[in-house]
Amino acid sequence: MQVNSVTPEMTPEAVASNPVGGAAQPKLRSKAGSLTVSKALLGFSLAVLAFLVAAAIVPQWIAPYSPTDMKTDQLLHSPSLSHWLGTDQFGRDVWTLIIFGSRQSLLMGIVSVLIGGLIGTLIGLIAGYCGGIVDSVFMRLNDILMTIPGILLAIAISVALGPSFFNVILAISVAAIPGKARVIRSTVLSIRSRPFIDAARAVGTSHLEIMFRHILPNCFSPLLVMMTIGVGSSILVGTGLSFLGLGVVQEIPDWGYLLSQGRSYMTVAWWVATFPGLAITLLVIVVNLIGDHLRDWMDPKRGV
């Protein structure tokens, strides 16, 4: 005879306290919490980047003073209400210098990434699609460049060509080519053996059309992520060149030159070098955070 009874294991209280059944709830909460933090960091990064882009475009609307306004009675003044980040050795407002210097720093990072990304993409596309001797020659030359650290390669080019804004951008662009060429080549190698490429060859599509119409658009995702993250690296290289005196000395200095000038006053006026250094660090961090989120968003396996 079968007796229908509710065992203790079947009670709602027992089910709620079951460690196996309740294990998913903390995981869901931790995942939701990490997503919230991730979205907050992304929002903060976009806001900071938008502010810096606005500062580079219209600095006179944001900066309270002129970058060439020197006040001999306010040399090396500490941060105050009138000068938020203090003044430098010439009596100039440090906040104003950072705002006006953002234009050159951003231009060095963005333009050099565009040039290096374009050349690196062409090299990787040709090497990956053609293969054989063409691939071997291109990649061996690329490997030679990759054995040289980017900053050393940029220093060598800047010293050889002389100080000018174009030469600095050229030096940073050449240093950015090898990594992008290597990644694009590996992407092309995985795409060229797919069925739609074989179908394009079967109907008589030319090699140039296959490369630029069928393969290149499929390389857009990794290229965009690389270029976004590469902006931060290019800004570091560019400010490093300015710090070493290999950049362009203009009336309105960039962040690297501000940092170089301020290092002589670290013991008496720490703010002159500290705040430009923090601006460089903040820009590189927010660009890398945006690049990481862009990579996760464009990853086809993100939902797995």
CSV table of C-alpha atoms in Angstrom, one decimal:
chain,number,residue,atom,x,y,z
A,1,MET,CA,0.0,0.0,0.0
A,2,GLN,CA,1.5,3.4,-1.1
A,3,VAL,CA,1.2,6.3,1.4
A,4,ASN,CA,1.3,9.8,-0.1
A,5,SER,CA,3.2,11.9,2.3
A,6,VAL,CA,5.3,15.1,2.1
A,7,THR,CA,8.8,14.4,3.2
A,8,PRO,CA,11.0,17.2,4.8
A,9,GLU,CA,13.1,17.3,1.7
A,10,MET,CA,10.0,18.4,-0.3
A,11,THR,CA,9.0,21.3,1.9
A,12,PRO,CA,9.4,24.9,0.5
A,13,GLU,CA,11.8,25.6,3.4
A,14,ALA,CA,14.0,22.7,2.5
A,15,VAL,CA,14.0,23.6,-1.2
A,16,ALA,CA,14.9,27.2,-0.4
A,17,SER,CA,17.8,26.1,1.8
A,18,ASN,CA,19.1,23.5,-0.7
A,19,PRO,CA,22.7,24.6,-1.6
A,20,VAL,CA,22.4,23.0,-5.0
A,21,GLY,CA,19.2,24.9,-6.0
A,22,GLY,CA,20.3,28.1,-4.4
A,23,ALA,CA,23.8,28.3,-5.9
A,24,ALA,CA,22.6,30.0,-9.1
A,25,GLN,CA,21.2,33.1,-7.3
A,26,PRO,CA,24.5,34.4,-6.0
A,27,LYS,CA,26.1,33.8,-9.4
A,28,LEU,CA,23.3,35.8,-11.1
A,29,ARG,CA,23.7,38.6,-8.6
A,30,SER,CA,27.5,38.7,-9.0
A,31,LYS,CA,27.1,38.7,-12.8
A,32,ALA,CA,24.5,41.5,-12.6
A,33,GLY,CA,26.8,43.5,-10.3
A,34,SER,CA,29.8,43.0,-12.7
A,35,LEU,CA,27.6,44.2,-15.6
A,36,THR,CA,26.5,47.3,-13.7
A,37,VAL,CA,30.2,48.1,-12.8
A,38,SER,CA,31.2,47.5,-16.4
A,39,LYS,CA,28.5,49.8,-17.7
A,40,ALA,CA,29.4,52.5,-15.2
A,41,LEU,CA,33.0,52.3,-16.3
A,42,LEU,CA,32.0,52.5,-19.9
A,43,GLY,CA,29.8,55.5,-19.3
A,44,PHE,CA,32.6,57.2,-17.4
A,45,SER,CA,35.1,56.5,-20.1
A,46,LEU,CA,32.8,57.8,-22.9
A,47,ALA,CA,32.1,61.0,-20.8
A,48,VAL,CA,35.8,61.6,-20.2
A,49,LEU,CA,36.7,61.0,-23.9
A,50,ALA,CA,33.9,63.3,-25.1
A,51,PHE,CA,35.1,66.0,-22.8
A,52,LEU,CA,38.7,65.7,-24.0
A,53,VAL,CA,37.6,65.7,-27.6
A,54,ALA,CA,35.5,68.9,-26.9
A,55,ALA,CA,38.6,70.4,-25.2
A,56,ALA,CA,40.7,69.6,-28.3
A,57,ILE,CA,38.1,71.2,-30.7
A,58,VAL,CA,37.1,74.3,-28.7
A,59,PRO,CA,39.6,74.7,-25.8
A,60,GLN,CA,38.8,78.4,-25.5
A,61,TRP,CA,35.3,77.6,-24.4
A,62,ILE,CA,36.5,75.4,-21.5
A,63,ALA,CA,39.8,76.9,-20.3
A,64,PRO,CA,39.4,80.0,-18.0
A,65,TYR,CA,42.6,81.7,-19.2
A,66,SER,CA,44.8,82.1,-22.3
A,67,PRO,CA,47.6,79.5,-22.6
A,68,THR,CA,50.1,82.3,-23.3
A,69,ASP,CA,49.0,84.5,-20.3
A,70,MET,CA,52.0,84.7,-18.1
A,71,LYS,CA,51.8,86.3,-14.6
A,72,THR,CA,55.1,87.0,-13.0
A,73,ASP,CA,53.4,87.6,-9.6
A,74,GLN,CA,51.9,84.1,-9.6
A,75,LEU,CA,54.9,81.8,-10.4
A,76,LEU,CA,54.5,78.2,-9.1
A,77,HIS,CA,51.3,79.0,-7.1
A,78,SER,CA,49.7,75.9,-5.6
A,79,PRO,CA,46.2,74.8,-6.6
A,80,SER,CA,43.5,77.3,-5.5
A,81,LEU,CA,40.1,78.6,-6.4
A,82,SER,CA,41.5,80.9,-9.0
A,83,HIS,CA,43.9,78.3,-10.4
A,84,TRP,CA,42.4,74.9,-9.9
A,85,LEU,CA,45.6,73.0,-10.8
A,86,GLY,CA,48.1,75.7,-9.8
A,87,THR,CA,50.5,77.6,-12.0
A,88,ASP,CA,53.7,76.7,-13.7
A,89,GLN,CA,57.2,78.3,-13.6
A,90,PHE,CA,56.0,81.1,-16.0
A,91,GLY,CA,52.8,81.9,-14.1
A,92,ARG,CA,50.6,80.1,-16.6
A,93,ASP,CA,47.4,78.2,-15.5
A,94,VAL,CA,48.1,74.5,-15.5
A,95,TRP,CA,44.5,73.6,-16.1
A,96,THR,CA,44.5,75.9,-19.2
A,97,LEU,CA,47.7,74.3,-20.5
A,98,ILE,CA,46.2,70.8,-20.1
A,99,ILE,CA,43.0,71.8,-22.0
A,100,PHE,CA,44.9,73.4,-24.9
A,101,GLY,CA,47.6,70.7,-25.0
A,102,SER,CA,44.9,68.0,-25.5
A,103,ARG,CA,44.6,68.8,-29.1
A,104,GLN,CA,48.1,67.9,-30.1
A,105,SER,CA,48.2,64.8,-27.9
A,106,LEU,CA,44.9,63.5,-29.4
A,107,LEU,CA,46.0,64.3,-32.9
A,108,MET,CA,49.2,62.4,-32.5
A,109,GLY,CA,47.3,59.4,-31.3
A,110,ILE,CA,44.4,59.3,-33.7
A,111,VAL,CA,46.2,60.3,-36.9
A,112,SER,CA,49.1,57.9,-36.3
A,113,VAL,CA,46.7,55.1,-35.6
A,114,LEU,CA,44.8,55.8,-38.9
A,115,ILE,CA,48.0,55.8,-40.9
A,116,GLY,CA,49.6,52.8,-39.2
A,117,GLY,CA,46.3,50.9,-39.4
A,118,LEU,CA,45.9,51.6,-43.1
A,119,ILE,CA,49.4,50.5,-44.0
A,120,GLY,CA,49.3,47.5,-41.6
A,121,THR,CA,46.0,46.4,-43.0
A,122,LEU,CA,47.2,46.5,-46.6
A,123,ILE,CA,50.4,44.5,-45.7
A,124,GLY,CA,48.4,41.9,-43.8
A,125,LEU,CA,45.7,41.7,-46.5
A,126,ILE,CA,48.2,41.1,-49.3
A,127,ALA,CA,50.4,38.7,-47.3
A,128,GLY,CA,47.5,36.7,-46.0
A,129,TYR,CA,45.7,36.4,-49.3
A,130,CYS,CA,48.7,35.8,-51.6
A,131,GLY,CA,50.6,33.5,-49.3
A,132,GLY,CA,53.8,31.8,-50.5
A,133,ILE,CA,56.8,33.9,-51.2
A,134,VAL,CA,54.9,37.1,-50.9
A,135,ASP,CA,53.7,36.2,-47.4
A,136,SER,CA,57.2,35.0,-46.4
A,137,VAL,CA,58.9,38.3,-47.5
A,138,PHE,CA,56.3,40.6,-45.9
A,139,MET,CA,56.1,38.7,-42.6
A,140,ARG,CA,59.9,38.4,-42.3
A,141,LEU,CA,60.2,42.2,-42.7
A,142,ASN,CA,57.4,42.6,-40.3
A,143,ASP,CA,59.1,40.3,-37.8
A,144,ILE,CA,62.2,42.4,-38.0
A,145,LEU,CA,60.2,45.5,-37.1
A,146,MET,CA,58.5,43.6,-34.3
A,147,THR,CA,61.8,42.8,-32.6
A,148,ILE,CA,62.4,46.5,-32.1
A,149,PRO,CA,60.4,48.1,-29.3
A,150,GLY,CA,57.9,50.6,-30.6
A,151,ILE,CA,59.3,53.5,-28.6
A,152,LEU,CA,62.9,52.8,-29.7
A,153,LEU,CA,61.8,52.6,-33.3
A,154,ALA,CA,59.9,55.9,-33.0
A,155,ILE,CA,63.0,57.5,-31.3
A,156,ALA,CA,65.3,56.4,-34.1
A,157,ILE,CA,63.0,57.8,-36.8
A,158,SER,CA,62.4,61.1,-35.0
A,159,VAL,CA,66.2,61.5,-34.5
A,160,ALA,CA,66.9,60.7,-38.2
A,161,LEU,CA,64.1,62.9,-39.7
A,162,GLY,CA,64.3,65.8,-37.2
A,163,PRO,CA,61.7,67.5,-35.0
A,164,SER,CA,58.4,68.3,-36.7
A,165,PHE,CA,54.8,67.3,-36.1
A,166,PHE,CA,54.6,65.3,-39.4
A,167,ASN,CA,57.8,63.4,-38.5
A,168,VAL,CA,56.5,62.6,-35.0
A,169,ILE,CA,53.3,61.2,-36.5
A,170,LEU,CA,55.3,59.2,-39.1
A,171,ALA,CA,57.5,57.7,-36.4
A,172,ILE,CA,54.5,56.7,-34.3
A,173,SER,CA,52.7,55.3,-37.4
A,174,VAL,CA,55.7,53.1,-38.4
A,175,ALA,CA,56.0,51.7,-34.9
A,176,ALA,CA,52.2,50.8,-35.0
A,177,ILE,CA,52.4,48.9,-38.3
A,178,PRO,CA,53.8,45.5,-37.4
A,179,GLY,CA,51.2,44.5,-34.8
A,180,LYS,CA,48.3,45.4,-37.0
A,181,ALA,CA,49.8,43.7,-40.1
A,182,ARG,CA,50.2,40.5,-38.1
A,183,VAL,CA,46.6,40.4,-36.7
A,184,ILE,CA,45.1,41.3,-40.1
A,185,ARG,CA,47.1,38.5,-41.8
A,186,SER,CA,45.9,35.9,-39.3
A,187,THR,CA,42.3,37.1,-39.9
A,188,VAL,CA,42.7,36.9,-43.7
A,189,LEU,CA,44.1,33.4,-43.4
A,190,SER,CA,41.0,32.2,-41.6
A,191,ILE,CA,38.7,33.9,-44.1
A,192,ARG,CA,40.2,33.0,-47.4
A,193,SER,CA,39.4,29.3,-47.0
A,194,ARG,CA,35.7,29.8,-46.4
A,195,PRO,CA,33.1,28.6,-48.9
A,196,PHE,CA,31.9,32.1,-50.0
A,197,ILE,CA,35.5,32.9,-51.1
A,198,ASP,CA,35.7,29.6,-53.1
A,199,ALA,CA,32.3,30.5,-54.6
A,200,ALA,CA,33.6,34.0,-55.6
A,201,ARG,CA,36.6,32.4,-57.3
A,202,ALA,CA,34.4,29.9,-59.1
A,203,VAL,CA,32.3,32.7,-60.8
A,204,GLY,CA,35.4,34.4,-62.0
A,205,THR,CA,35.7,37.3,-59.4
A,206,SER,CA,39.1,39.0,-59.7
A,207,HIS,CA,41.6,38.8,-56.9
A,208,LEU,CA,41.4,42.5,-56.1
A,209,GLU,CA,37.6,42.3,-55.8
A,210,ILE,CA,37.8,39.3,-53.5
A,211,MET,CA,40.4,41.0,-51.3
A,212,PHE,CA,38.7,44.4,-51.0
A,213,ARG,CA,35.0,43.4,-51.4
A,214,HIS,CA,34.8,40.0,-49.7
A,215,ILE,CA,37.7,39.7,-47.3
A,216,LEU,CA,38.4,43.2,-46.1
A,217,PRO,CA,34.9,43.9,-44.7
A,218,ASN,CA,35.2,40.8,-42.6
A,219,CYS,CA,38.4,42.2,-41.0
A,220,PHE,CA,36.6,45.3,-39.9
A,221,SER,CA,35.8,44.1,-36.4
A,222,PRO,CA,39.4,43.2,-35.2
A,223,LEU,CA,40.8,46.2,-37.1
A,224,LEU,CA,38.4,48.6,-35.3
A,225,VAL,CA,39.2,47.1,-31.9
A,226,MET,CA,43.0,47.3,-32.6
A,227,MET,CA,42.8,50.9,-33.7
A,228,THR,CA,40.8,51.9,-30.7
A,229,ILE,CA,43.2,50.3,-28.2
A,230,GLY,CA,46.1,51.5,-30.3
A,231,VAL,CA,45.2,55.2,-29.8
A,232,GLY,CA,46.3,54.8,-26.1
A,233,SER,CA,49.6,53.3,-27.1
A,234,SER,CA,50.3,55.9,-29.7
A,235,ILE,CA,49.5,58.7,-27.3
A,236,LEU,CA,52.0,57.2,-24.9
A,237,VAL,CA,54.7,57.0,-27.6
A,238,GLY,CA,54.0,60.5,-28.7
A,239,THR,CA,54.1,62.0,-25.2
A,240,GLY,CA,57.3,60.0,-24.6
A,241,LEU,CA,58.9,61.6,-27.6
A,242,SER,CA,57.9,65.0,-26.4
A,243,PHE,CA,59.2,64.2,-22.9
A,244,LEU,CA,62.6,63.3,-24.3
A,245,GLY,CA,62.7,66.5,-26.4
A,246,LEU,CA,62.2,64.8,-29.7
A,247,GLY,CA,58.7,66.3,-30.3
A,248,VAL,CA,57.7,69.7,-31.6
A,249,VAL,CA,58.3,72.6,-29.2
A,250,GLN,CA,55.3,74.9,-29.9
A,251,GLU,CA,53.9,78.0,-28.2
A,252,ILE,CA,51.2,75.7,-26.7
A,253,PRO,CA,53.0,72.6,-25.5
A,254,ASP,CA,51.5,69.1,-25.5
A,255,TRP,CA,51.2,66.9,-22.4
A,256,GLY,CA,54.5,65.2,-22.8
A,257,TYR,CA,56.4,68.5,-23.0
A,258,LEU,CA,54.5,69.8,-20.0
A,259,LEU,CA,55.5,66.7,-18.1
A,260,SER,CA,59.1,67.2,-19.1
A,261,GLN,CA,59.1,70.9,-18.0
A,262,GLY,CA,57.5,70.1,-14.7
A,263,ARG,CA,59.9,67.3,-13.6
A,264,SER,CA,62.5,70.0,-12.7
A,265,TYR,CA,60.1,71.4,-10.1
A,266,MET,CA,58.8,68.3,-8.5
A,267,THR,CA,60.4,69.1,-5.1
A,268,VAL,CA,58.9,72.7,-4.9
A,269,ALA,CA,55.8,72.5,-7.2
A,270,TRP,CA,54.6,68.9,-7.6
A,271,TRP,CA,51.5,70.0,-9.4
A,272,VAL,CA,53.3,71.2,-12.5
A,273,ALA,CA,54.2,67.7,-13.6
A,274,THR,CA,51.7,65.6,-11.7
A,275,PHE,CA,48.5,66.9,-13.4
A,276,PRO,CA,49.7,66.5,-17.0
A,277,GLY,CA,50.9,63.0,-16.1
A,278,LEU,CA,47.5,62.2,-14.6
A,279,ALA,CA,45.8,63.5,-17.8
A,280,ILE,CA,48.0,61.2,-19.9
A,281,THR,CA,47.2,58.3,-17.7
A,282,LEU,CA,43.4,59.0,-17.6
A,283,LEU,CA,43.2,59.3,-21.4
A,284,VAL,CA,45.1,56.0,-22.0
A,285,ILE,CA,42.9,54.2,-19.4
A,286,VAL,CA,39.6,55.4,-20.8
A,287,VAL,CA,40.6,54.6,-24.4
A,288,ASN,CA,41.7,51.1,-23.4
A,289,LEU,CA,38.4,50.6,-21.5
A,290,ILE,CA,36.4,51.6,-24.5
A,291,GLY,CA,38.5,49.3,-26.7
A,292,ASP,CA,37.9,46.4,-24.3
A,293,HIS,CA,34.1,47.0,-24.3
A,294,LEU,CA,34.2,47.3,-28.1
A,295,ARG,CA,36.0,44.0,-28.4
A,296,ASP,CA,33.5,42.2,-26.1
A,297,TRP,CA,30.6,43.7,-28.0
A,298,MET,CA,31.9,42.6,-31.4
A,299,ASP,CA,33.0,39.1,-30.1
A,300,PRO,CA,30.6,36.6,-31.7
A,301,LYS,CA,31.0,34.3,-28.6
A,302,ARG,CA,30.0,37.0,-26.1
A,303,GLY,CA,26.7,35.4,-25.5
A,304,VAL,CA,28.1,31.9,-24.8
